[in-house]
Short mmCIF file of C-alpha atoms in Angstrom, two decimals:
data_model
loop_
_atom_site.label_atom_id
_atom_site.label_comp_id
_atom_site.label_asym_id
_atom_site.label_seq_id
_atom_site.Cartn_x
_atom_site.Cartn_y
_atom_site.Cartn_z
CA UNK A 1 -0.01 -19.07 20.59
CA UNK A 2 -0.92 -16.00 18.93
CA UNK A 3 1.20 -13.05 17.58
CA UNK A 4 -0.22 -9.59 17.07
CA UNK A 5 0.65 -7.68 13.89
CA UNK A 6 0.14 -4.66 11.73
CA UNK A 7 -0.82 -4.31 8.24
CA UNK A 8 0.37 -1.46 6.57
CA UNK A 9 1.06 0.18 3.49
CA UNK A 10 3.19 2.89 1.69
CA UNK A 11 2.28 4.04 -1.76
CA UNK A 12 0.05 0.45 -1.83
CA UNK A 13 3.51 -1.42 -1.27
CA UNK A 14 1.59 -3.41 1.98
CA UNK A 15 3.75 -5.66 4.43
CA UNK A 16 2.84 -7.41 7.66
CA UNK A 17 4.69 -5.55 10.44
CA UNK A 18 5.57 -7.11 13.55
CA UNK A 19 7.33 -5.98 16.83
CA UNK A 20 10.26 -8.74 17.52
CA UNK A 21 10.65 -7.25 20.87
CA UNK A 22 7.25 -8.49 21.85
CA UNK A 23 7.14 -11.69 19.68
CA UNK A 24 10.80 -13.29 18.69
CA UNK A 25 10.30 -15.35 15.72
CA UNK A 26 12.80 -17.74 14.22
CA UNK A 27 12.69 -18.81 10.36
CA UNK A 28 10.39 -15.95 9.32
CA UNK A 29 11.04 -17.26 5.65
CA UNK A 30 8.34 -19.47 6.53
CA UNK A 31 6.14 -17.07 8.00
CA UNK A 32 5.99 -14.69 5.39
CA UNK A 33 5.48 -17.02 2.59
CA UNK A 34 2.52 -18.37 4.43
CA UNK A 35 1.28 -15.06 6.13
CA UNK A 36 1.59 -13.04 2.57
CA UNK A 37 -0.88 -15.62 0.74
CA UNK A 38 -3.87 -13.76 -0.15
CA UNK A 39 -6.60 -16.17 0.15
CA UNK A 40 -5.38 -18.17 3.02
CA UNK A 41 -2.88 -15.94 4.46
CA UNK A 42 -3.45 -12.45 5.71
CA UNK A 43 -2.60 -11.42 2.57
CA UNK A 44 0.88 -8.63 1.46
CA UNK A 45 4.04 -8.48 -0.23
CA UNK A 46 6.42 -9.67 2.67
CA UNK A 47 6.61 -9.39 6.35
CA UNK A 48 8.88 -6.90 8.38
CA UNK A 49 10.34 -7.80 11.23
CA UNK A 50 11.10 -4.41 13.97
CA UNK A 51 13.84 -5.42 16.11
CA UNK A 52 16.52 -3.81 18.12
CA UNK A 53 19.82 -2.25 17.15
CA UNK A 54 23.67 -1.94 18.48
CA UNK A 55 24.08 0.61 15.53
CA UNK A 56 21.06 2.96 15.36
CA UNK A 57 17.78 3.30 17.06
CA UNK A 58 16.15 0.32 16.39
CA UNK A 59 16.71 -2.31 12.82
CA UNK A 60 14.19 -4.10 10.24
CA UNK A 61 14.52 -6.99 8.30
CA UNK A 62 12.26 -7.48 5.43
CA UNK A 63 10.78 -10.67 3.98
CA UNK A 64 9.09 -11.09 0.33
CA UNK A 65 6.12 -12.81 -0.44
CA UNK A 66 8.21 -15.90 -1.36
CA UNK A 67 10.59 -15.97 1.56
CA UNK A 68 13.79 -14.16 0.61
CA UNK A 69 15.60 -11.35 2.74
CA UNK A 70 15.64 -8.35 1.00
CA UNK A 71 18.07 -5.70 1.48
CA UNK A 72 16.07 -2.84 2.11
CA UNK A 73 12.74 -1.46 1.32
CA UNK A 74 11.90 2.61 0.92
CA UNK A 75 8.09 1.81 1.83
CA UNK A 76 8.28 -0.70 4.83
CA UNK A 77 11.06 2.09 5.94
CA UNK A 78 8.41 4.96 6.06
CA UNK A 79 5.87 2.68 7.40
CA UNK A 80 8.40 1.28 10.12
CA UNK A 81 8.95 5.08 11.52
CA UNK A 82 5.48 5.42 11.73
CA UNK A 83 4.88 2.51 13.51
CA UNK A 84 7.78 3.21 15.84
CA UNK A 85 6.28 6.34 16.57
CA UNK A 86 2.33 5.77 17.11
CA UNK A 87 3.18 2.69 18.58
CA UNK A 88 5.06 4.21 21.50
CA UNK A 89 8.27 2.83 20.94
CA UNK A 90 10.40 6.38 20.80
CA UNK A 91 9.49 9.93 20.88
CA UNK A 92 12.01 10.93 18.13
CA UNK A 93 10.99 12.16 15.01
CA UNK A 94 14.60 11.80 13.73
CA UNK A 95 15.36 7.68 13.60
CA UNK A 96 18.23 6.37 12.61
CA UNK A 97 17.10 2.58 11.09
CA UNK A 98 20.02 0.20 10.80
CA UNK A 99 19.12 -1.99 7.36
CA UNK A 100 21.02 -4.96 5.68
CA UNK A 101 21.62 -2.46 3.50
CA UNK A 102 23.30 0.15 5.99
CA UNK A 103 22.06 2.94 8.09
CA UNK A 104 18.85 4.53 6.81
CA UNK A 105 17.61 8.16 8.74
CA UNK A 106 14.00 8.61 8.96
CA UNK A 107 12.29 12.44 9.06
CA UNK A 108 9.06 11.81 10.34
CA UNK A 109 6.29 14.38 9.34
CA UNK A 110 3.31 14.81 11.70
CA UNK A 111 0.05 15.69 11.37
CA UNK A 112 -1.52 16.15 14.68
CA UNK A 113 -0.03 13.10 16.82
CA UNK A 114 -0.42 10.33 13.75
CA UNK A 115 2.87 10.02 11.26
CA UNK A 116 1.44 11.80 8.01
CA UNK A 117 4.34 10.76 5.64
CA UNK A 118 8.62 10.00 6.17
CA UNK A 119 11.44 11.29 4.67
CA UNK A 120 14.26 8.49 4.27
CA UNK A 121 17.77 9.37 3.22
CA UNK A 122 18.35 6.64 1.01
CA UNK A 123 21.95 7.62 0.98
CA UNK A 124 23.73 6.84 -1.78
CA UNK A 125 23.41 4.98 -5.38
CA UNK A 126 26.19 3.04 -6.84
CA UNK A 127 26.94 1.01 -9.36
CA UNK A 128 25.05 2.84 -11.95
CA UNK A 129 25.36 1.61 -15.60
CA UNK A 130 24.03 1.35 -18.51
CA UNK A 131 23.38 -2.59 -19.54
CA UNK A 132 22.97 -4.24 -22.38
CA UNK A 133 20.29 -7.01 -22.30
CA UNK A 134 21.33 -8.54 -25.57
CA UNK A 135 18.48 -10.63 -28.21
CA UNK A 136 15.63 -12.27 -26.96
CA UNK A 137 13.95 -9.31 -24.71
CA UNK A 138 11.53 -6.63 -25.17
CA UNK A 139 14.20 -3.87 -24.45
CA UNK A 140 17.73 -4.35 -25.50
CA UNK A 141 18.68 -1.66 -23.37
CA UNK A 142 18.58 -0.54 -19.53
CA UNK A 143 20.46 1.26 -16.78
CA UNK A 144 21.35 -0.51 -13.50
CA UNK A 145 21.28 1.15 -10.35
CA UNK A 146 22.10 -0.25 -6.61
CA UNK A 147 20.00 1.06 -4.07
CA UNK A 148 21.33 -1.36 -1.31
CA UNK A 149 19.30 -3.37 -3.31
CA UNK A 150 19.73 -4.35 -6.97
CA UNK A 151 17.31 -2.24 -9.59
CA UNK A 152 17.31 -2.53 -13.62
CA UNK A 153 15.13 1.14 -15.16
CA UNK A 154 13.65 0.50 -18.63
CA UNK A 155 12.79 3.38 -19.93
CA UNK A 156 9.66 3.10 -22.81
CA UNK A 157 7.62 5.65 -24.33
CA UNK A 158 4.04 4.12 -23.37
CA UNK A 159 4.35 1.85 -19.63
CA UNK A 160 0.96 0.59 -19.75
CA UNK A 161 1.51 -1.02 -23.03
CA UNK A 162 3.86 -3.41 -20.83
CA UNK A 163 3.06 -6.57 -19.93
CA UNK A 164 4.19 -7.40 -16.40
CA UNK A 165 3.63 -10.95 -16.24
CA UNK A 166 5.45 -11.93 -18.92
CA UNK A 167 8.19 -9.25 -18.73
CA UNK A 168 8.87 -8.73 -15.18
CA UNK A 169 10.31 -12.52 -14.51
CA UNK A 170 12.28 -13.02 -17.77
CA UNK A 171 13.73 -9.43 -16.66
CA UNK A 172 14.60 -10.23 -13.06
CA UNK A 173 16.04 -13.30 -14.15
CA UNK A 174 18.47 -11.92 -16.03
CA UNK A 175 21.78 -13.60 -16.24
CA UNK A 176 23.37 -10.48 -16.25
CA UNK A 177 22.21 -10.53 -12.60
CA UNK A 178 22.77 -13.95 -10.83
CA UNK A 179 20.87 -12.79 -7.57
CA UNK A 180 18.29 -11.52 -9.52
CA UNK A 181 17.00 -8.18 -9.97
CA UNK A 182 13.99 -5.60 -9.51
CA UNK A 183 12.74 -4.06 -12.46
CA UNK A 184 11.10 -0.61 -13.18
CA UNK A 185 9.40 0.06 -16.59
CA UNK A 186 9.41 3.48 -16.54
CA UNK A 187 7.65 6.45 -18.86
CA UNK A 188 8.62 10.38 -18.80
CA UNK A 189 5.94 12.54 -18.71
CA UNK A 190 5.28 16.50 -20.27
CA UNK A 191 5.86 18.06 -17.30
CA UNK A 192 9.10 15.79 -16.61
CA UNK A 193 7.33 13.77 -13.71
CA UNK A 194 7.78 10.00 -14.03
CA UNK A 195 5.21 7.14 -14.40
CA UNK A 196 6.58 3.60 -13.23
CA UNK A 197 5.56 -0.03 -13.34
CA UNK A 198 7.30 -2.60 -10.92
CA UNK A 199 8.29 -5.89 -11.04
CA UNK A 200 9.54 -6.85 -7.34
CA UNK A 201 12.16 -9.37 -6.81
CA UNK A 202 11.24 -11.69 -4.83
CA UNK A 203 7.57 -10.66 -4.97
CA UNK A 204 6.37 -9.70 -8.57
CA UNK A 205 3.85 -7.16 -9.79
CA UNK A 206 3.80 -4.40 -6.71
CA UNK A 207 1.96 -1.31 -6.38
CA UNK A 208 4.58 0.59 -5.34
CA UNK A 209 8.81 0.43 -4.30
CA UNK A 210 10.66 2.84 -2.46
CA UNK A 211 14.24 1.90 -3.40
CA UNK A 212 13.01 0.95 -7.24
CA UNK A 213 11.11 4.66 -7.30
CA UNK A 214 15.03 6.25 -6.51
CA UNK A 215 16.56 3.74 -8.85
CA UNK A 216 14.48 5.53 -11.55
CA UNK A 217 14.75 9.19 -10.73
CA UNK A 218 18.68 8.00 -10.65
CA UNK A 219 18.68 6.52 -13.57
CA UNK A 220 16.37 9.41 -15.25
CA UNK A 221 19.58 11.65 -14.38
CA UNK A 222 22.08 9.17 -15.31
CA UNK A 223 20.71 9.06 -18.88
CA UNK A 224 19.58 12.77 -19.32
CA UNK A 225 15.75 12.30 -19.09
CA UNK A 226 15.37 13.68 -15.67
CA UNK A 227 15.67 16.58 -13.52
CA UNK A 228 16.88 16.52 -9.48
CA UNK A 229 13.46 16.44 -7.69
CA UNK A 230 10.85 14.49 -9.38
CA UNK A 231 7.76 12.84 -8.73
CA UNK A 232 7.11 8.99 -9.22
CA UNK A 233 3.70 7.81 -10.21
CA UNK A 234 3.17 4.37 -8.97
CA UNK A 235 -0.07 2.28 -9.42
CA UNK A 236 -0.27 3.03 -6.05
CA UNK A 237 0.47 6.38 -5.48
CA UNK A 238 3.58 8.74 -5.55
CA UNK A 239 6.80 9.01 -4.04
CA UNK A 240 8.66 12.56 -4.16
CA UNK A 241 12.26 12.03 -5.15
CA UNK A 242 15.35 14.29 -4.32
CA UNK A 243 18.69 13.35 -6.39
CA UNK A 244 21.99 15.12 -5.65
CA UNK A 245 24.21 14.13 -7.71
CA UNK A 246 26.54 16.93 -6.33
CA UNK A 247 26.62 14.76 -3.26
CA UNK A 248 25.26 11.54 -4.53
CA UNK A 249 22.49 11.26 -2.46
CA UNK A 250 19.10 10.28 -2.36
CA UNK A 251 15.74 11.57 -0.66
CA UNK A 252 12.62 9.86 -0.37
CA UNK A 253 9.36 11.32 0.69
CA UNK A 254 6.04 9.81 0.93
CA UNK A 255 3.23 8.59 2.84
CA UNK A 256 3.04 5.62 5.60
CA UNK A 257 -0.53 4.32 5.90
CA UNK A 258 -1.77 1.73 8.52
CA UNK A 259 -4.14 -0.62 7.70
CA UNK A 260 -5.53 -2.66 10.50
CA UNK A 261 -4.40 -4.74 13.22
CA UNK A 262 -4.82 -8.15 13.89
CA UNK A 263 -4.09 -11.63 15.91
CA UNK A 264 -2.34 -14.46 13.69
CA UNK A 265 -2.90 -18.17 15.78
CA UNK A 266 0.36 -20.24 15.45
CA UNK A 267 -0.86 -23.76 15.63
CA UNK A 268 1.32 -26.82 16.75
CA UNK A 269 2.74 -27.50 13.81
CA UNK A 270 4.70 -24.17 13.47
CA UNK A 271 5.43 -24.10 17.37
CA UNK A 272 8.90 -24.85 16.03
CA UNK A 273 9.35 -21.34 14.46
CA UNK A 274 8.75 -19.41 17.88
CA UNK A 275 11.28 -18.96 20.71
#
């Protein structure tokens, strides 16, 4: 059996996209922990699944590198309207995207027929906070912010000077957070722009996240370091970010890039995760 699938990436944040309405999978925990090995998988940080939807136009579901659902992703969102798009499967370039984490519109920008970059109203944050991480950690102090998905923003005077490896898991492990959280390291720069480091949940050391990427120009506000529209610089590129607080809402704008497309065999032994 083999299932076709597209590689993708937004801001570097790369996922293995594939169209549920041609190929039904069941247990993609499996799949993605296999599929998103680098060396003997194809290689990403999760798999999306594109599927249909009673409550918008069409729904994802998004898988990390080690198997867990996340709630919601701001990169596999932009890459999922462009897909949807250049892939035939609507005409709109308006998309309402149902998510575990709610209802998620997509403004896709064109350049010529190809999706150049999305717009996604993240809608809005909650929970925000400042936290107090107590002895033992590099930082004893951070602000929380819930994207649909869980976020803790560091704020540090020098972000390459952090070391991921060691701080990103002892971070996301938090107790304060028992379902575990995503991390940003974040720096403010002259000209009030934002440079960010990310430790994924689920996935560790990213190039890029959407949702974490909102969490900071949130939490930039929330804490008086930031300003309402605000670039994040990711190692893999950067994400415009719109905060109204007046409204409490959240606008994300950035590129969707495809990367190639392939055929994935499904031997015997996994004939027991396909319809």
């Amino acid at each position: 059996m083999k299932i076709e699938f597209t590689k993708m990436h937004g801001a570097g944040n790369d996922y293995i996209y594939v169209n549920t309405l041609k190929y039904p999978l069941v247990q993609p925990e499996a799949f993605a922990k296999e599929w998103s090995k680098p060396h003997t998988g194809i290689g990403s940080d999760g798999l999306v699944l594109i599927e249909p939807s009673e409550k918008g136009d069409f729904s994802m579901r998004i898988f990390n590198a080690d198997g867990s659902e996340a709630m919601m992703c701001g990169n596999a969102s932009r890459c999922v309207g462009k897909y949807l798009y250049e892939y035939g499967l609507t005409d709109k370039k308006e998309i309402a995207l149902e998510t575990l984490s709610g209802i998620k519109t997509l403004y896709l920008h064109l350049q010529g027929e190809n999706v150049d970059s999305v717009t996604v109203d993240m809608g809005a944050p909650h929970d925000i906070r400042t936290v107090d991480l107590g002895n033992g950690y590099l930082f004893r102090e951070g602000t929380a912010v819930n994207m649909g998905n869980p976020h803790l923003v560091i704020f540090t005077h020098d972000v390459s000077a952090i070391d991921l490896l060691s701080e990103g898991p002892a971070m996301e492990h938090h107790p304060l957070f028992p379902n575990r959280v995503n991390v940003e390291f974040a720096q403010i720069l002259p000209d009030g722009n934002i440079r960010m480091r990310v430790w994924e949940r689920g996935s560790g050391i990213t190039q890029a996240c959407g949702t974490g990427a909102c969490a900071t120009a949130v939490a930039a506000t929330f804490t008086g370091r930031g300003k309402g529209k605000t670039d994040i610089i990711m190692d893999g590129g950067t994400l415009t970010i719109e905060y109204q607080p007046q409204n409490n809402r959240v606008l994300m704008t950035g590129p969707a890039t495809k990367v190639f497309d392939g055929t994935i065999n499904i031997d015997k032994n996994n004939i027991a995760l396909w319809h």
